[in-house]
mmCIF file of C-alpha atoms and ligand atoms in Angstrom:
data_model
loop_
_atom_site.group_PDB
_atom_site.id
_atom_site.type_symbol
_atom_site.label_atom_id
_atom_site.label_comp_id
_atom_site.label_asym_id
_atom_site.label_seq_id
_atom_site.Cartn_x
_atom_site.Cartn_y
_atom_site.Cartn_z
ATOM 1 C CA MET A 12 0.000 0.000 0.000
ATOM 2 C CA SER A 13 1.300 3.406 -0.879
ATOM 3 C CA ASP A 14 1.107 6.353 1.510
ATOM 4 C CA ASP A 15 0.104 8.628 -1.346
ATOM 5 C CA LEU A 16 -3.179 10.444 -0.969
ATOM 6 C CA SER A 17 -5.100 11.334 -4.138
ATOM 7 C CA ILE A 18 -8.049 13.695 -3.965
ATOM 8 C CA LEU A 19 -10.684 14.295 -6.636
ATOM 9 C CA ALA A 20 -11.603 17.972 -6.280
ATOM 10 C CA ILE A 21 -14.572 19.902 -7.682
ATOM 11 C CA GLU A 22 -14.986 23.684 -8.058
ATOM 12 C CA THR A 23 -18.149 25.406 -9.335
ATOM 13 C CA SER A 24 -18.440 28.568 -7.206
ATOM 14 C CA CYS A 25 -18.750 31.030 -10.105
ATOM 15 C CA ASP A 26 -18.441 30.577 -13.873
ATOM 16 C CA GLU A 27 -15.827 27.816 -14.186
ATOM 17 C CA THR A 28 -16.865 24.165 -14.064
ATOM 18 C CA ALA A 29 -13.693 22.490 -12.836
ATOM 19 C CA ALA A 30 -12.423 19.132 -11.577
ATOM 20 C CA ALA A 31 -8.906 17.922 -10.783
ATOM 21 C CA VAL A 32 -7.005 15.057 -9.211
ATOM 22 C CA VAL A 33 -4.220 16.156 -6.854
ATOM 23 C CA ARG A 34 -1.719 13.869 -5.129
ATOM 24 C CA ASN A 35 -0.405 14.756 -1.667
ATOM 25 C CA GLY A 36 -1.620 18.345 -1.923
ATOM 26 C CA ARG A 37 1.119 19.430 -4.306
ATOM 27 C CA GLU A 38 1.163 17.236 -7.414
ATOM 28 C CA VAL A 39 -1.513 17.897 -10.028
ATOM 29 C CA LEU A 40 -2.408 14.690 -11.901
ATOM 30 C CA SER A 41 -5.165 16.383 -13.899
ATOM 31 C CA ASN A 42 -6.790 19.809 -14.052
ATOM 32 C CA VAL A 43 -9.891 20.233 -16.224
ATOM 33 C CA ILE A 44 -11.550 23.651 -16.509
ATOM 34 C CA TYR A 45 -14.627 24.358 -18.582
ATOM 35 C CA THR A 46 -14.885 28.133 -18.631
ATOM 36 C CA GLN A 47 -18.263 29.747 -19.248
ATOM 37 C CA ILE A 48 -16.768 33.176 -20.011
ATOM 38 C CA ALA A 49 -18.011 33.273 -23.626
ATOM 39 C CA LEU A 50 -21.528 32.501 -22.422
ATOM 40 C CA HIS A 51 -21.644 35.468 -20.027
ATOM 41 C CA THR A 52 -19.756 37.987 -22.199
ATOM 42 C CA GLU A 53 -22.860 39.245 -23.999
ATOM 43 C CA TYR A 54 -24.427 40.145 -20.617
ATOM 44 C CA GLY A 55 -21.301 41.985 -19.406
ATOM 45 C CA GLY A 56 -20.947 39.761 -16.323
ATOM 46 C CA VAL A 57 -21.858 36.418 -14.781
ATOM 47 C CA VAL A 58 -25.587 35.600 -14.861
ATOM 48 C CA PRO A 59 -26.060 33.231 -11.890
ATOM 49 C CA GLU A 60 -28.981 31.273 -13.342
ATOM 50 C CA ILE A 61 -27.206 30.656 -16.654
ATOM 51 C CA ALA A 62 -24.055 29.648 -14.753
ATOM 52 C CA SER A 63 -25.999 27.125 -12.615
ATOM 53 C CA ARG A 64 -27.593 25.498 -15.657
ATOM 54 C CA LYS A 65 -24.268 25.226 -17.478
ATOM 55 C CA HIS A 66 -22.634 23.672 -14.390
ATOM 56 C CA VAL A 67 -25.379 21.014 -14.337
ATOM 57 C CA GLU A 68 -24.693 20.240 -17.990
ATOM 58 C CA LYS A 69 -20.894 20.163 -17.701
ATOM 59 C CA ILE A 70 -20.080 18.780 -14.258
ATOM 60 C CA ASN A 71 -20.250 15.052 -15.085
ATOM 61 C CA PRO A 72 -18.161 15.240 -18.294
ATOM 62 C CA VAL A 73 -15.610 17.478 -16.537
ATOM 63 C CA VAL A 74 -15.259 15.069 -13.581
ATOM 64 C CA ARG A 75 -14.989 12.093 -15.958
ATOM 65 C CA GLN A 76 -12.281 13.907 -17.934
ATOM 66 C CA ALA A 77 -10.331 14.735 -14.762
ATOM 67 C CA LEU A 78 -10.291 11.052 -13.761
ATOM 68 C CA ALA A 79 -9.369 9.955 -17.306
ATOM 69 C CA ASP A 80 -6.511 12.507 -17.549
ATOM 70 C CA ALA A 81 -5.171 11.260 -14.213
ATOM 71 C CA LYS A 82 -5.492 7.668 -15.531
ATOM 72 C CA MET A 83 -7.655 6.818 -12.550
ATOM 73 C CA GLU A 84 -11.046 5.458 -11.697
ATOM 74 C CA LEU A 85 -13.174 6.556 -8.776
ATOM 75 C CA LYS A 86 -11.999 3.578 -6.724
ATOM 76 C CA ASP A 87 -8.399 4.878 -6.970
ATOM 77 C CA VAL A 88 -9.002 8.217 -5.236
ATOM 78 C CA ASP A 89 -8.920 8.557 -1.444
ATOM 79 C CA ALA A 90 -11.373 11.410 -0.966
ATOM 80 C CA ILE A 91 -13.734 13.796 -2.737
ATOM 81 C CA ALA A 92 -13.276 17.526 -2.134
ATOM 82 C CA VAL A 93 -15.547 20.381 -3.111
ATOM 83 C CA THR A 94 -15.820 24.158 -2.734
ATOM 84 C CA TYR A 95 -18.859 24.831 -0.516
ATOM 85 C CA GLY A 96 -18.451 28.637 -0.223
ATOM 86 C CA PRO A 97 -18.200 31.504 -0.659
ATOM 87 C CA GLY A 98 -19.694 32.013 -4.116
ATOM 88 C CA LEU A 99 -22.968 32.006 -6.027
ATOM 89 C CA VAL A 100 -25.465 29.719 -4.319
ATOM 90 C CA GLY A 101 -26.820 27.997 -7.451
ATOM 91 C CA PRO A 102 -23.389 27.218 -8.928
ATOM 92 C CA LEU A 103 -22.059 26.085 -5.507
ATOM 93 C CA LEU A 104 -25.015 23.720 -5.053
ATOM 94 C CA VAL A 105 -24.217 21.923 -8.310
ATOM 95 C CA GLY A 106 -20.669 21.126 -7.173
ATOM 96 C CA VAL A 107 -21.651 20.253 -3.612
ATOM 97 C CA ASN A 108 -24.418 17.875 -4.708
ATOM 98 C CA CYS A 109 -22.205 16.244 -7.314
ATOM 99 C CA ALA A 110 -19.434 15.695 -4.739
ATOM 100 C CA LYS A 111 -21.884 14.282 -2.180
ATOM 101 C CA ALA A 112 -23.355 11.878 -4.739
ATOM 102 C CA ILE A 113 -19.909 10.649 -5.809
ATOM 103 C CA ALA A 114 -18.689 10.317 -2.207
ATOM 104 C CA TRP A 115 -21.770 8.305 -1.273
ATOM 105 C CA ALA A 116 -21.761 6.099 -4.369
ATOM 106 C CA ALA A 117 -18.035 5.359 -4.187
ATOM 107 C CA GLY A 118 -17.916 5.150 -0.384
ATOM 108 C CA LYS A 119 -15.252 7.868 -0.124
ATOM 109 C CA PRO A 120 -14.795 10.566 2.520
ATOM 110 C CA LEU A 121 -16.074 14.065 1.686
ATOM 111 C CA VAL A 122 -14.112 17.251 2.406
ATOM 112 C CA GLY A 123 -15.676 20.709 1.968
ATOM 113 C CA VAL A 124 -13.197 23.464 1.124
ATOM 114 C CA HIS A 125 -13.304 27.257 1.508
ATOM 115 C CA HIS A 126 -12.811 28.892 -1.912
ATOM 116 C CA ILE A 127 -10.284 31.456 -0.629
ATOM 117 C CA SER A 128 -8.323 28.783 1.218
ATOM 118 C CA GLY A 129 -8.178 27.095 -2.197
ATOM 119 C CA HIS A 130 -6.810 30.240 -3.890
ATOM 120 C CA ILE A 131 -4.107 30.581 -1.220
ATOM 121 C CA SER A 132 -3.227 26.865 -1.429
ATOM 122 C CA ALA A 133 -2.707 27.171 -5.210
ATOM 123 C CA ASN A 134 0.750 28.376 -4.195
ATOM 124 C CA TYR A 135 1.668 24.896 -2.861
ATOM 125 C CA ILE A 136 1.333 23.333 -6.322
ATOM 126 C CA GLU A 137 4.446 24.854 -7.877
ATOM 127 C CA HIS A 138 6.410 25.896 -4.792
ATOM 128 C CA PRO A 139 7.505 22.780 -2.898
ATOM 129 C CA ASP A 140 9.513 24.981 -0.502
ATOM 130 C CA LEU A 141 6.518 27.093 0.571
ATOM 131 C CA GLU A 142 5.241 26.255 4.041
ATOM 132 C CA PRO A 143 3.401 28.389 6.607
ATOM 133 C CA PRO A 144 3.885 30.838 8.179
ATOM 134 C CA TYR A 145 3.750 33.417 5.402
ATOM 135 C CA MET A 146 1.775 36.465 4.348
ATOM 136 C CA CYS A 147 -0.646 36.258 1.425
ATOM 137 C CA LEU A 148 -2.482 38.884 -0.603
ATOM 138 C CA VAL A 149 -5.659 37.345 -2.039
ATOM 139 C CA VAL A 150 -7.127 39.390 -4.892
ATOM 140 C CA SER A 151 -10.044 37.939 -6.820
ATOM 141 C CA GLY A 152 -13.344 38.962 -8.378
ATOM 142 C CA GLY A 153 -15.120 38.747 -5.039
ATOM 143 C CA HIS A 154 -12.357 39.183 -2.431
ATOM 144 C CA THR A 155 -9.422 41.350 -1.444
ATOM 145 C CA HIS A 156 -7.773 40.057 1.720
ATOM 146 C CA LEU A 157 -4.336 40.432 3.208
ATOM 147 C CA VAL A 158 -3.857 37.439 5.504
ATOM 148 C CA GLU A 159 -1.248 35.802 7.668
ATOM 149 C CA VAL A 160 -1.198 32.088 6.903
ATOM 150 C CA THR A 161 -0.280 30.806 10.358
ATOM 151 C CA GLY A 162 -0.614 27.109 9.492
ATOM 152 C CA TYR A 163 -2.140 24.948 6.757
ATOM 153 C CA GLY A 164 -5.767 26.090 6.517
ATOM 154 C CA GLU A 165 -5.237 28.611 9.349
ATOM 155 C CA TYR A 166 -5.639 32.279 8.581
ATOM 156 C CA ARG A 167 -5.519 35.620 10.380
ATOM 157 C CA ILE A 168 -7.038 38.449 8.363
ATOM 158 C CA ILE A 169 -4.975 41.644 8.570
ATOM 159 C CA ALA A 170 -6.847 43.780 6.017
ATOM 160 C CA ARG A 171 -9.769 43.482 3.640
ATOM 161 C CA THR A 172 -11.708 45.614 1.199
ATOM 162 C CA ARG A 173 -14.541 47.717 2.586
ATOM 163 C CA ASP A 174 -16.427 47.822 -0.717
ATOM 164 C CA ASP A 175 -15.495 46.496 -4.180
ATOM 165 C CA ALA A 176 -12.976 43.692 -4.561
ATOM 166 C CA ALA A 177 -9.923 44.430 -6.726
ATOM 167 C CA GLY A 178 -11.172 42.158 -9.535
ATOM 168 C CA GLU A 179 -14.613 43.732 -9.352
ATOM 169 C CA ALA A 180 -13.005 47.164 -9.880
ATOM 170 C CA PHE A 181 -11.145 45.827 -12.932
ATOM 171 C CA ASP A 182 -14.406 44.396 -14.324
ATOM 172 C CA LYS A 183 -16.474 47.559 -13.697
ATOM 173 C CA VAL A 184 -13.869 49.932 -15.133
ATOM 174 C CA ALA A 185 -13.352 47.690 -18.183
ATOM 175 C CA ARG A 186 -17.082 47.795 -18.835
ATOM 176 C CA ALA A 187 -17.142 51.610 -18.475
ATOM 177 C CA ILE A 188 -14.339 52.104 -20.991
ATOM 178 C CA GLY A 189 -15.876 49.625 -23.417
ATOM 179 C CA LEU A 190 -13.433 46.744 -23.049
ATOM 180 C CA GLY A 191 -16.127 44.266 -22.012
ATOM 181 C CA TYR A 192 -16.047 41.177 -19.787
ATOM 182 C CA PRO A 193 -13.922 39.806 -18.199
ATOM 183 C CA GLY A 194 -12.251 43.112 -17.460
ATOM 184 C CA GLY A 195 -9.047 42.043 -15.704
ATOM 185 C CA PRO A 196 -7.226 40.392 -18.600
ATOM 186 C CA LYS A 197 -8.483 43.067 -21.025
ATOM 187 C CA ILE A 198 -7.221 45.968 -18.892
ATOM 188 C CA ASP A 199 -3.942 44.091 -18.305
ATOM 189 C CA LYS A 200 -3.418 43.864 -22.095
ATOM 190 C CA THR A 201 -4.712 47.336 -23.072
ATOM 191 C CA ALA A 202 -2.663 49.017 -20.306
ATOM 192 C CA ARG A 203 0.549 47.926 -22.050
ATOM 193 C CA GLU A 204 -0.210 50.412 -24.849
ATOM 194 C CA GLY A 205 -1.070 53.295 -22.517
ATOM 195 C CA ASP A 206 0.698 55.847 -20.337
ATOM 196 C CA ALA A 207 0.266 54.857 -16.685
ATOM 197 C CA HIS A 208 0.987 58.445 -15.598
ATOM 198 C CA ALA A 209 -1.474 60.104 -17.996
ATOM 199 C CA ILE A 210 -4.124 60.511 -15.274
ATOM 200 C CA ASP A 211 -3.695 60.632 -11.495
ATOM 201 C CA PHE A 212 -6.544 58.549 -10.116
ATOM 202 C CA PRO A 213 -6.957 58.473 -6.320
ATOM 203 C CA LYS A 214 -5.726 55.653 -4.133
ATOM 204 C CA GLY A 215 -8.589 54.622 -1.902
ATOM 205 C CA LYS A 216 -8.119 55.190 1.830
ATOM 206 C CA VAL A 217 -10.330 54.061 4.691
ATOM 207 C CA ARG A 218 -10.562 56.612 7.480
ATOM 208 C CA ASP A 219 -10.788 54.318 10.503
ATOM 209 C CA SER A 220 -8.337 51.652 9.409
ATOM 210 C CA GLU A 221 -4.634 51.723 8.676
ATOM 211 C CA TYR A 222 -4.593 48.903 6.178
ATOM 212 C CA ASP A 223 -8.101 48.168 4.792
ATOM 213 C CA PHE A 224 -8.685 48.687 1.071
ATOM 214 C CA SER A 225 -11.400 50.627 -0.779
ATOM 215 C CA PHE A 226 -11.828 50.550 -4.549
ATOM 216 C CA SER A 227 -15.261 52.114 -5.097
ATOM 217 C CA GLY A 228 -13.877 55.686 -5.037
ATOM 218 C CA LEU A 229 -11.364 54.803 -7.716
ATOM 219 C CA LYS A 230 -14.108 53.332 -9.886
ATOM 220 C CA SER A 231 -16.164 56.559 -9.431
ATOM 221 C CA ALA A 232 -13.105 58.674 -10.314
ATOM 222 C CA VAL A 233 -12.766 56.798 -13.610
ATOM 223 C CA LEU A 234 -16.497 57.324 -14.336
ATOM 224 C CA ASN A 235 -16.180 61.047 -13.480
ATOM 225 C CA HIS A 236 -13.175 61.358 -15.776
ATOM 226 C CA LEU A 237 -15.142 59.728 -18.619
ATOM 227 C CA ASN A 238 -18.101 62.069 -18.013
ATOM 228 C CA SER A 239 -16.031 65.209 -17.907
ATOM 229 C CA CYS A 240 -14.224 64.217 -21.142
ATOM 230 C CA LYS A 241 -17.599 63.655 -22.777
ATOM 231 C CA MET A 242 -18.968 67.010 -21.611
ATOM 232 C CA GLN A 243 -15.886 68.849 -22.873
ATOM 233 C CA GLY A 244 -15.898 66.936 -26.138
ATOM 234 C CA ILE A 245 -12.451 65.489 -25.420
ATOM 235 C CA GLU A 246 -11.706 62.125 -27.004
ATOM 236 C CA VAL A 247 -10.818 59.561 -24.324
ATOM 237 C CA ASN A 248 -7.686 57.488 -24.640
ATOM 238 C CA THR A 249 -8.782 54.020 -23.478
ATOM 239 C CA ALA A 250 -5.249 52.690 -23.115
ATOM 240 C CA ASP A 251 -4.186 55.665 -20.947
ATOM 241 C CA ILE A 252 -7.225 55.190 -18.681
ATOM 242 C CA ALA A 253 -6.589 51.435 -18.396
ATOM 243 C CA ALA A 254 -2.906 52.003 -17.598
ATOM 244 C CA SER A 255 -3.566 54.818 -15.095
ATOM 245 C CA PHE A 256 -6.352 52.890 -13.341
ATOM 246 C CA GLN A 257 -4.182 49.777 -13.146
ATOM 247 C CA ARG A 258 -1.260 51.800 -11.734
ATOM 248 C CA SER A 259 -3.505 53.118 -8.975
ATOM 249 C CA VAL A 260 -4.743 49.600 -8.019
ATOM 250 C CA VAL A 261 -1.266 48.080 -8.204
ATOM 251 C CA GLU A 262 0.333 50.873 -6.163
ATOM 252 C CA VAL A 263 -2.217 50.699 -3.377
ATOM 253 C CA LEU A 264 -2.084 46.883 -3.187
ATOM 254 C CA CYS A 265 1.685 46.851 -3.276
ATOM 255 C CA GLU A 266 2.342 49.751 -0.877
ATOM 256 C CA ARG A 267 -0.149 48.552 1.728
ATOM 257 C CA SER A 268 1.077 44.946 1.484
ATOM 258 C CA MET A 269 4.683 45.988 1.983
ATOM 259 C CA GLU A 270 3.763 48.234 4.922
ATOM 260 C CA VAL A 271 2.081 45.263 6.624
ATOM 261 C CA PHE A 272 4.889 42.874 5.623
ATOM 262 C CA ASP A 273 7.564 45.243 7.024
ATOM 263 C CA ASN A 274 5.702 45.498 10.319
ATOM 264 C CA SER A 275 5.265 41.737 10.667
ATOM 265 C CA ASP A 276 7.666 38.968 11.582
ATOM 266 C CA MET A 277 6.885 37.106 8.330
ATOM 267 C CA ASP A 278 9.681 36.550 5.823
ATOM 268 C CA LYS A 279 7.676 34.995 2.972
ATOM 269 C CA PHE A 280 5.007 36.644 0.809
ATOM 270 C CA ALA A 281 2.539 34.971 -1.569
ATOM 271 C CA LEU A 282 -0.044 36.293 -4.017
ATOM 272 C CA ALA A 283 -3.289 34.504 -4.957
ATOM 273 C CA GLY A 284 -6.653 34.845 -6.753
ATOM 274 C CA GLY A 285 -7.675 35.807 -10.291
ATOM 275 C CA VAL A 286 -6.086 39.278 -10.141
ATOM 276 C CA ALA A 287 -2.775 37.599 -9.187
ATOM 277 C CA SER A 288 -2.380 36.868 -12.896
ATOM 278 C CA ASN A 289 -2.079 40.641 -13.541
ATOM 279 C CA THR A 290 1.352 41.300 -15.030
ATOM 280 C CA ALA A 291 1.844 44.753 -13.488
ATOM 281 C CA LEU A 292 0.886 43.525 -9.997
ATOM 282 C CA ARG A 293 3.183 40.486 -10.203
ATOM 283 C CA ASN A 294 6.099 42.662 -11.369
ATOM 284 C CA ALA A 295 5.543 45.394 -8.769
ATOM 285 C CA LEU A 296 5.326 42.937 -5.857
ATOM 286 C CA ALA A 297 8.287 40.885 -7.095
ATOM 287 C CA ASP A 298 10.396 44.095 -7.265
ATOM 288 C CA ALA A 299 9.248 45.350 -3.858
ATOM 289 C CA LEU A 300 10.068 41.988 -2.259
ATOM 290 C CA ALA A 301 13.414 41.676 -4.052
ATOM 291 C CA ALA A 302 14.356 45.060 -2.559
ATOM 292 C CA ARG A 303 13.730 43.459 0.843
ATOM 293 C CA GLY A 304 15.719 40.321 0.041
ATOM 294 C CA ALA A 305 12.506 38.249 -0.179
ATOM 295 C CA LYS A 306 10.888 36.449 -3.081
ATOM 296 C CA LEU A 307 7.318 36.562 -4.352
ATOM 297 C CA TYR A 308 5.440 33.266 -4.388
ATOM 298 C CA VAL A 309 2.733 33.348 -7.041
ATOM 299 C CA PRO A 310 0.924 30.568 -8.928
ATOM 300 C CA SER A 311 1.038 30.273 -12.726
ATOM 301 C CA PRO A 312 -1.954 32.130 -14.236
ATOM 302 C CA VAL A 313 -3.932 28.892 -14.757
ATOM 303 C CA TYR A 314 -3.837 28.288 -10.978
ATOM 304 C CA CYS A 315 -4.655 31.963 -10.171
ATOM 305 C CA THR A 316 -8.123 32.069 -11.732
ATOM 306 C CA ASP A 317 -10.736 29.559 -10.558
ATOM 307 C CA ASN A 318 -9.670 25.915 -10.873
ATOM 308 C CA ALA A 319 -10.141 22.675 -8.938
ATOM 309 C CA ALA A 320 -6.438 21.826 -8.483
ATOM 310 C CA MET A 321 -6.218 24.554 -5.827
ATOM 311 C CA ILE A 322 -9.212 22.967 -4.050
ATOM 312 C CA GLY A 323 -7.419 19.594 -4.122
ATOM 313 C CA ALA A 324 -4.310 21.233 -2.634
ATOM 314 C CA ALA A 325 -6.267 22.849 0.224
ATOM 315 C CA ALA A 326 -8.302 19.661 0.780
ATOM 316 C CA TYR A 327 -5.164 17.572 1.352
ATOM 317 C CA TYR A 328 -4.254 19.626 4.426
ATOM 318 C CA GLU A 329 -7.863 19.599 5.677
ATOM 319 C CA TYR A 330 -8.058 15.829 5.180
ATOM 320 C CA THR A 331 -4.758 15.108 6.949
ATOM 321 C CA ALA A 332 -5.934 17.353 9.827
ATOM 322 C CA GLY A 333 -8.967 15.051 10.156
ATOM 323 C CA VAL A 334 -11.647 17.199 8.519
ATOM 324 C CA ARG A 335 -14.563 15.138 7.119
ATOM 325 C CA HIS A 336 -17.980 16.438 6.100
ATOM 326 C CA GLY A 337 -21.287 14.593 6.204
ATOM 327 C CA TYR A 338 -23.928 14.297 3.506
ATOM 328 C CA ASP A 339 -25.606 17.307 5.089
ATOM 329 C CA LEU A 340 -22.854 19.558 3.683
ATOM 330 C CA ASN A 341 -24.556 22.594 2.176
ATOM 331 C CA ALA A 342 -23.505 25.505 -0.026
ATOM 332 C CA VAL A 343 -22.673 28.584 2.065
ATOM 333 C CA PRO A 344 -22.608 31.639 -0.264
ATOM 334 C CA ASN A 345 -21.162 34.007 2.375
ATOM 335 C CA LEU A 346 -18.809 31.576 4.151
ATOM 336 C CA SER A 347 -16.180 33.548 6.059
ATOM 337 C CA LEU A 348 -12.480 32.691 6.145
HETATM 338 O O1 LIG B 416 -10.358 34.156 -8.621
HETATM 339 P P1 LIG B 416 -11.253 34.398 -9.748
HETATM 340 O O2 LIG B 416 -11.118 33.532 -10.985
HETATM 341 O O3 LIG B 416 -12.751 34.326 -9.323
HETATM 342 C C1 LIG B 416 -13.183 34.737 -8.056
HETATM 343 O O4 LIG B 416 -13.025 33.960 -7.100
HETATM 344 O O5 LIG B 416 -13.668 35.887 -7.993
HETATM 345 O O6 LIG B 416 -11.044 35.925 -10.141
HETATM 346 C C2 LIG B 416 -11.703 36.502 -11.208
HETATM 347 C C3 LIG B 416 -11.281 37.964 -11.259
HETATM 348 C C4 LIG B 416 -12.092 38.768 -12.268
HETATM 349 O O7 LIG B 416 -12.518 39.948 -11.648
HETATM 350 C C5 LIG B 416 -11.071 39.057 -13.364
HETATM 351 O O8 LIG B 416 -11.314 40.265 -14.048
HETATM 352 C C6 LIG B 416 -9.778 39.106 -12.570
HETATM 353 O O9 LIG B 416 -9.904 38.070 -11.644
HETATM 354 N N1 LIG B 416 -8.601 38.883 -13.412
HETATM 355 C C7 LIG B 416 -7.641 39.808 -13.609
HETATM 356 C C8 LIG B 416 -6.720 39.241 -14.535
HETATM 357 N N2 LIG B 416 -7.155 37.984 -14.849
HETATM 358 C C9 LIG B 416 -8.304 37.780 -14.144
HETATM 359 N N3 LIG B 416 -7.490 41.044 -13.109
HETATM 360 C C10 LIG B 416 -6.436 41.758 -13.510
HETATM 361 N N4 LIG B 416 -5.521 41.302 -14.403
HETATM 362 C C11 LIG B 416 -5.613 40.060 -14.943
HETATM 363 N N5 LIG B 416 -4.708 39.622 -15.799
HETATM 364 ZN ZN1 LIG B 417 -11.968 32.480 -7.160
#
């Protein structure tokens, strides 16, 4: 008998139907992602009901493909893991019910995973040397958290956003300047052709907190800029707006993260979540950390945006810590970290 532990993981919290097989929390044997982006593009954002229906249609083929790619059958895996929150309730329910059915039918243990814990754990896949404690900036479409990872699956939140998440700001601004959905990758690309110092957008500050983030003011500033250009008949330069907006987000994330990092006793820093695939953010944090003699841990882009391999990585540490869920596991849309 081998001591290896293989987990079949499922992720359906938003608009990606994903399944993966991960061995010992760090080795990805398969990683299948069916992205619904094209389906939601014409609506300018994710439509929860459409997402739920597509998950229902795709979940079985995606799980089958993940097992086939890993050259495994259900009997070969040791546990079934699934994201049970936070996220959209309909999409979450599809994954949770699928995982429960498989766990019951195959007689395998069930492990529910927190989506953000999954994003953070994506860093374990390609960085065998990364172990807690470390600091992690999680920036996704729904979350902006600066956390101390004190142990596997153990988190202390240092700062969070008070309003929009970083990814949400990217998506809203992209829509306003006509780049469409999903905004993050489009702004990332368009910004390369623009002047990041063309416009000085504000960096959101929260009055009663040293470190918390706020991105709604920045979004309003971009809208105001667009309006005033329109009223004065000035042609807007989309690339300059994208680059200037992105500079503002990157600077605030980077400066605040380094302030917290410098005041902590942590010596490792990781980045996670969909926005972690942003080129400017990765470069700025890598430079800031290099200046401090530290390195930036960041997943490859495919493990930054939603995927099930990260859920398999997080589930391994939950499973080995003894976490098991019953068939009463439910979707929890606002699950806290
Ligand atoms: O983690 P994720 O796939 O889903 C959530 O859990 O929310 O993150 C999706 C978010 C979207 O807001 C998307 O615009 C953003 O990540 N994103 C990016 C980039 N790629 C994805 N934001 C900035 N630059 C990118 N390259
Ligand atoms: Zn996510």
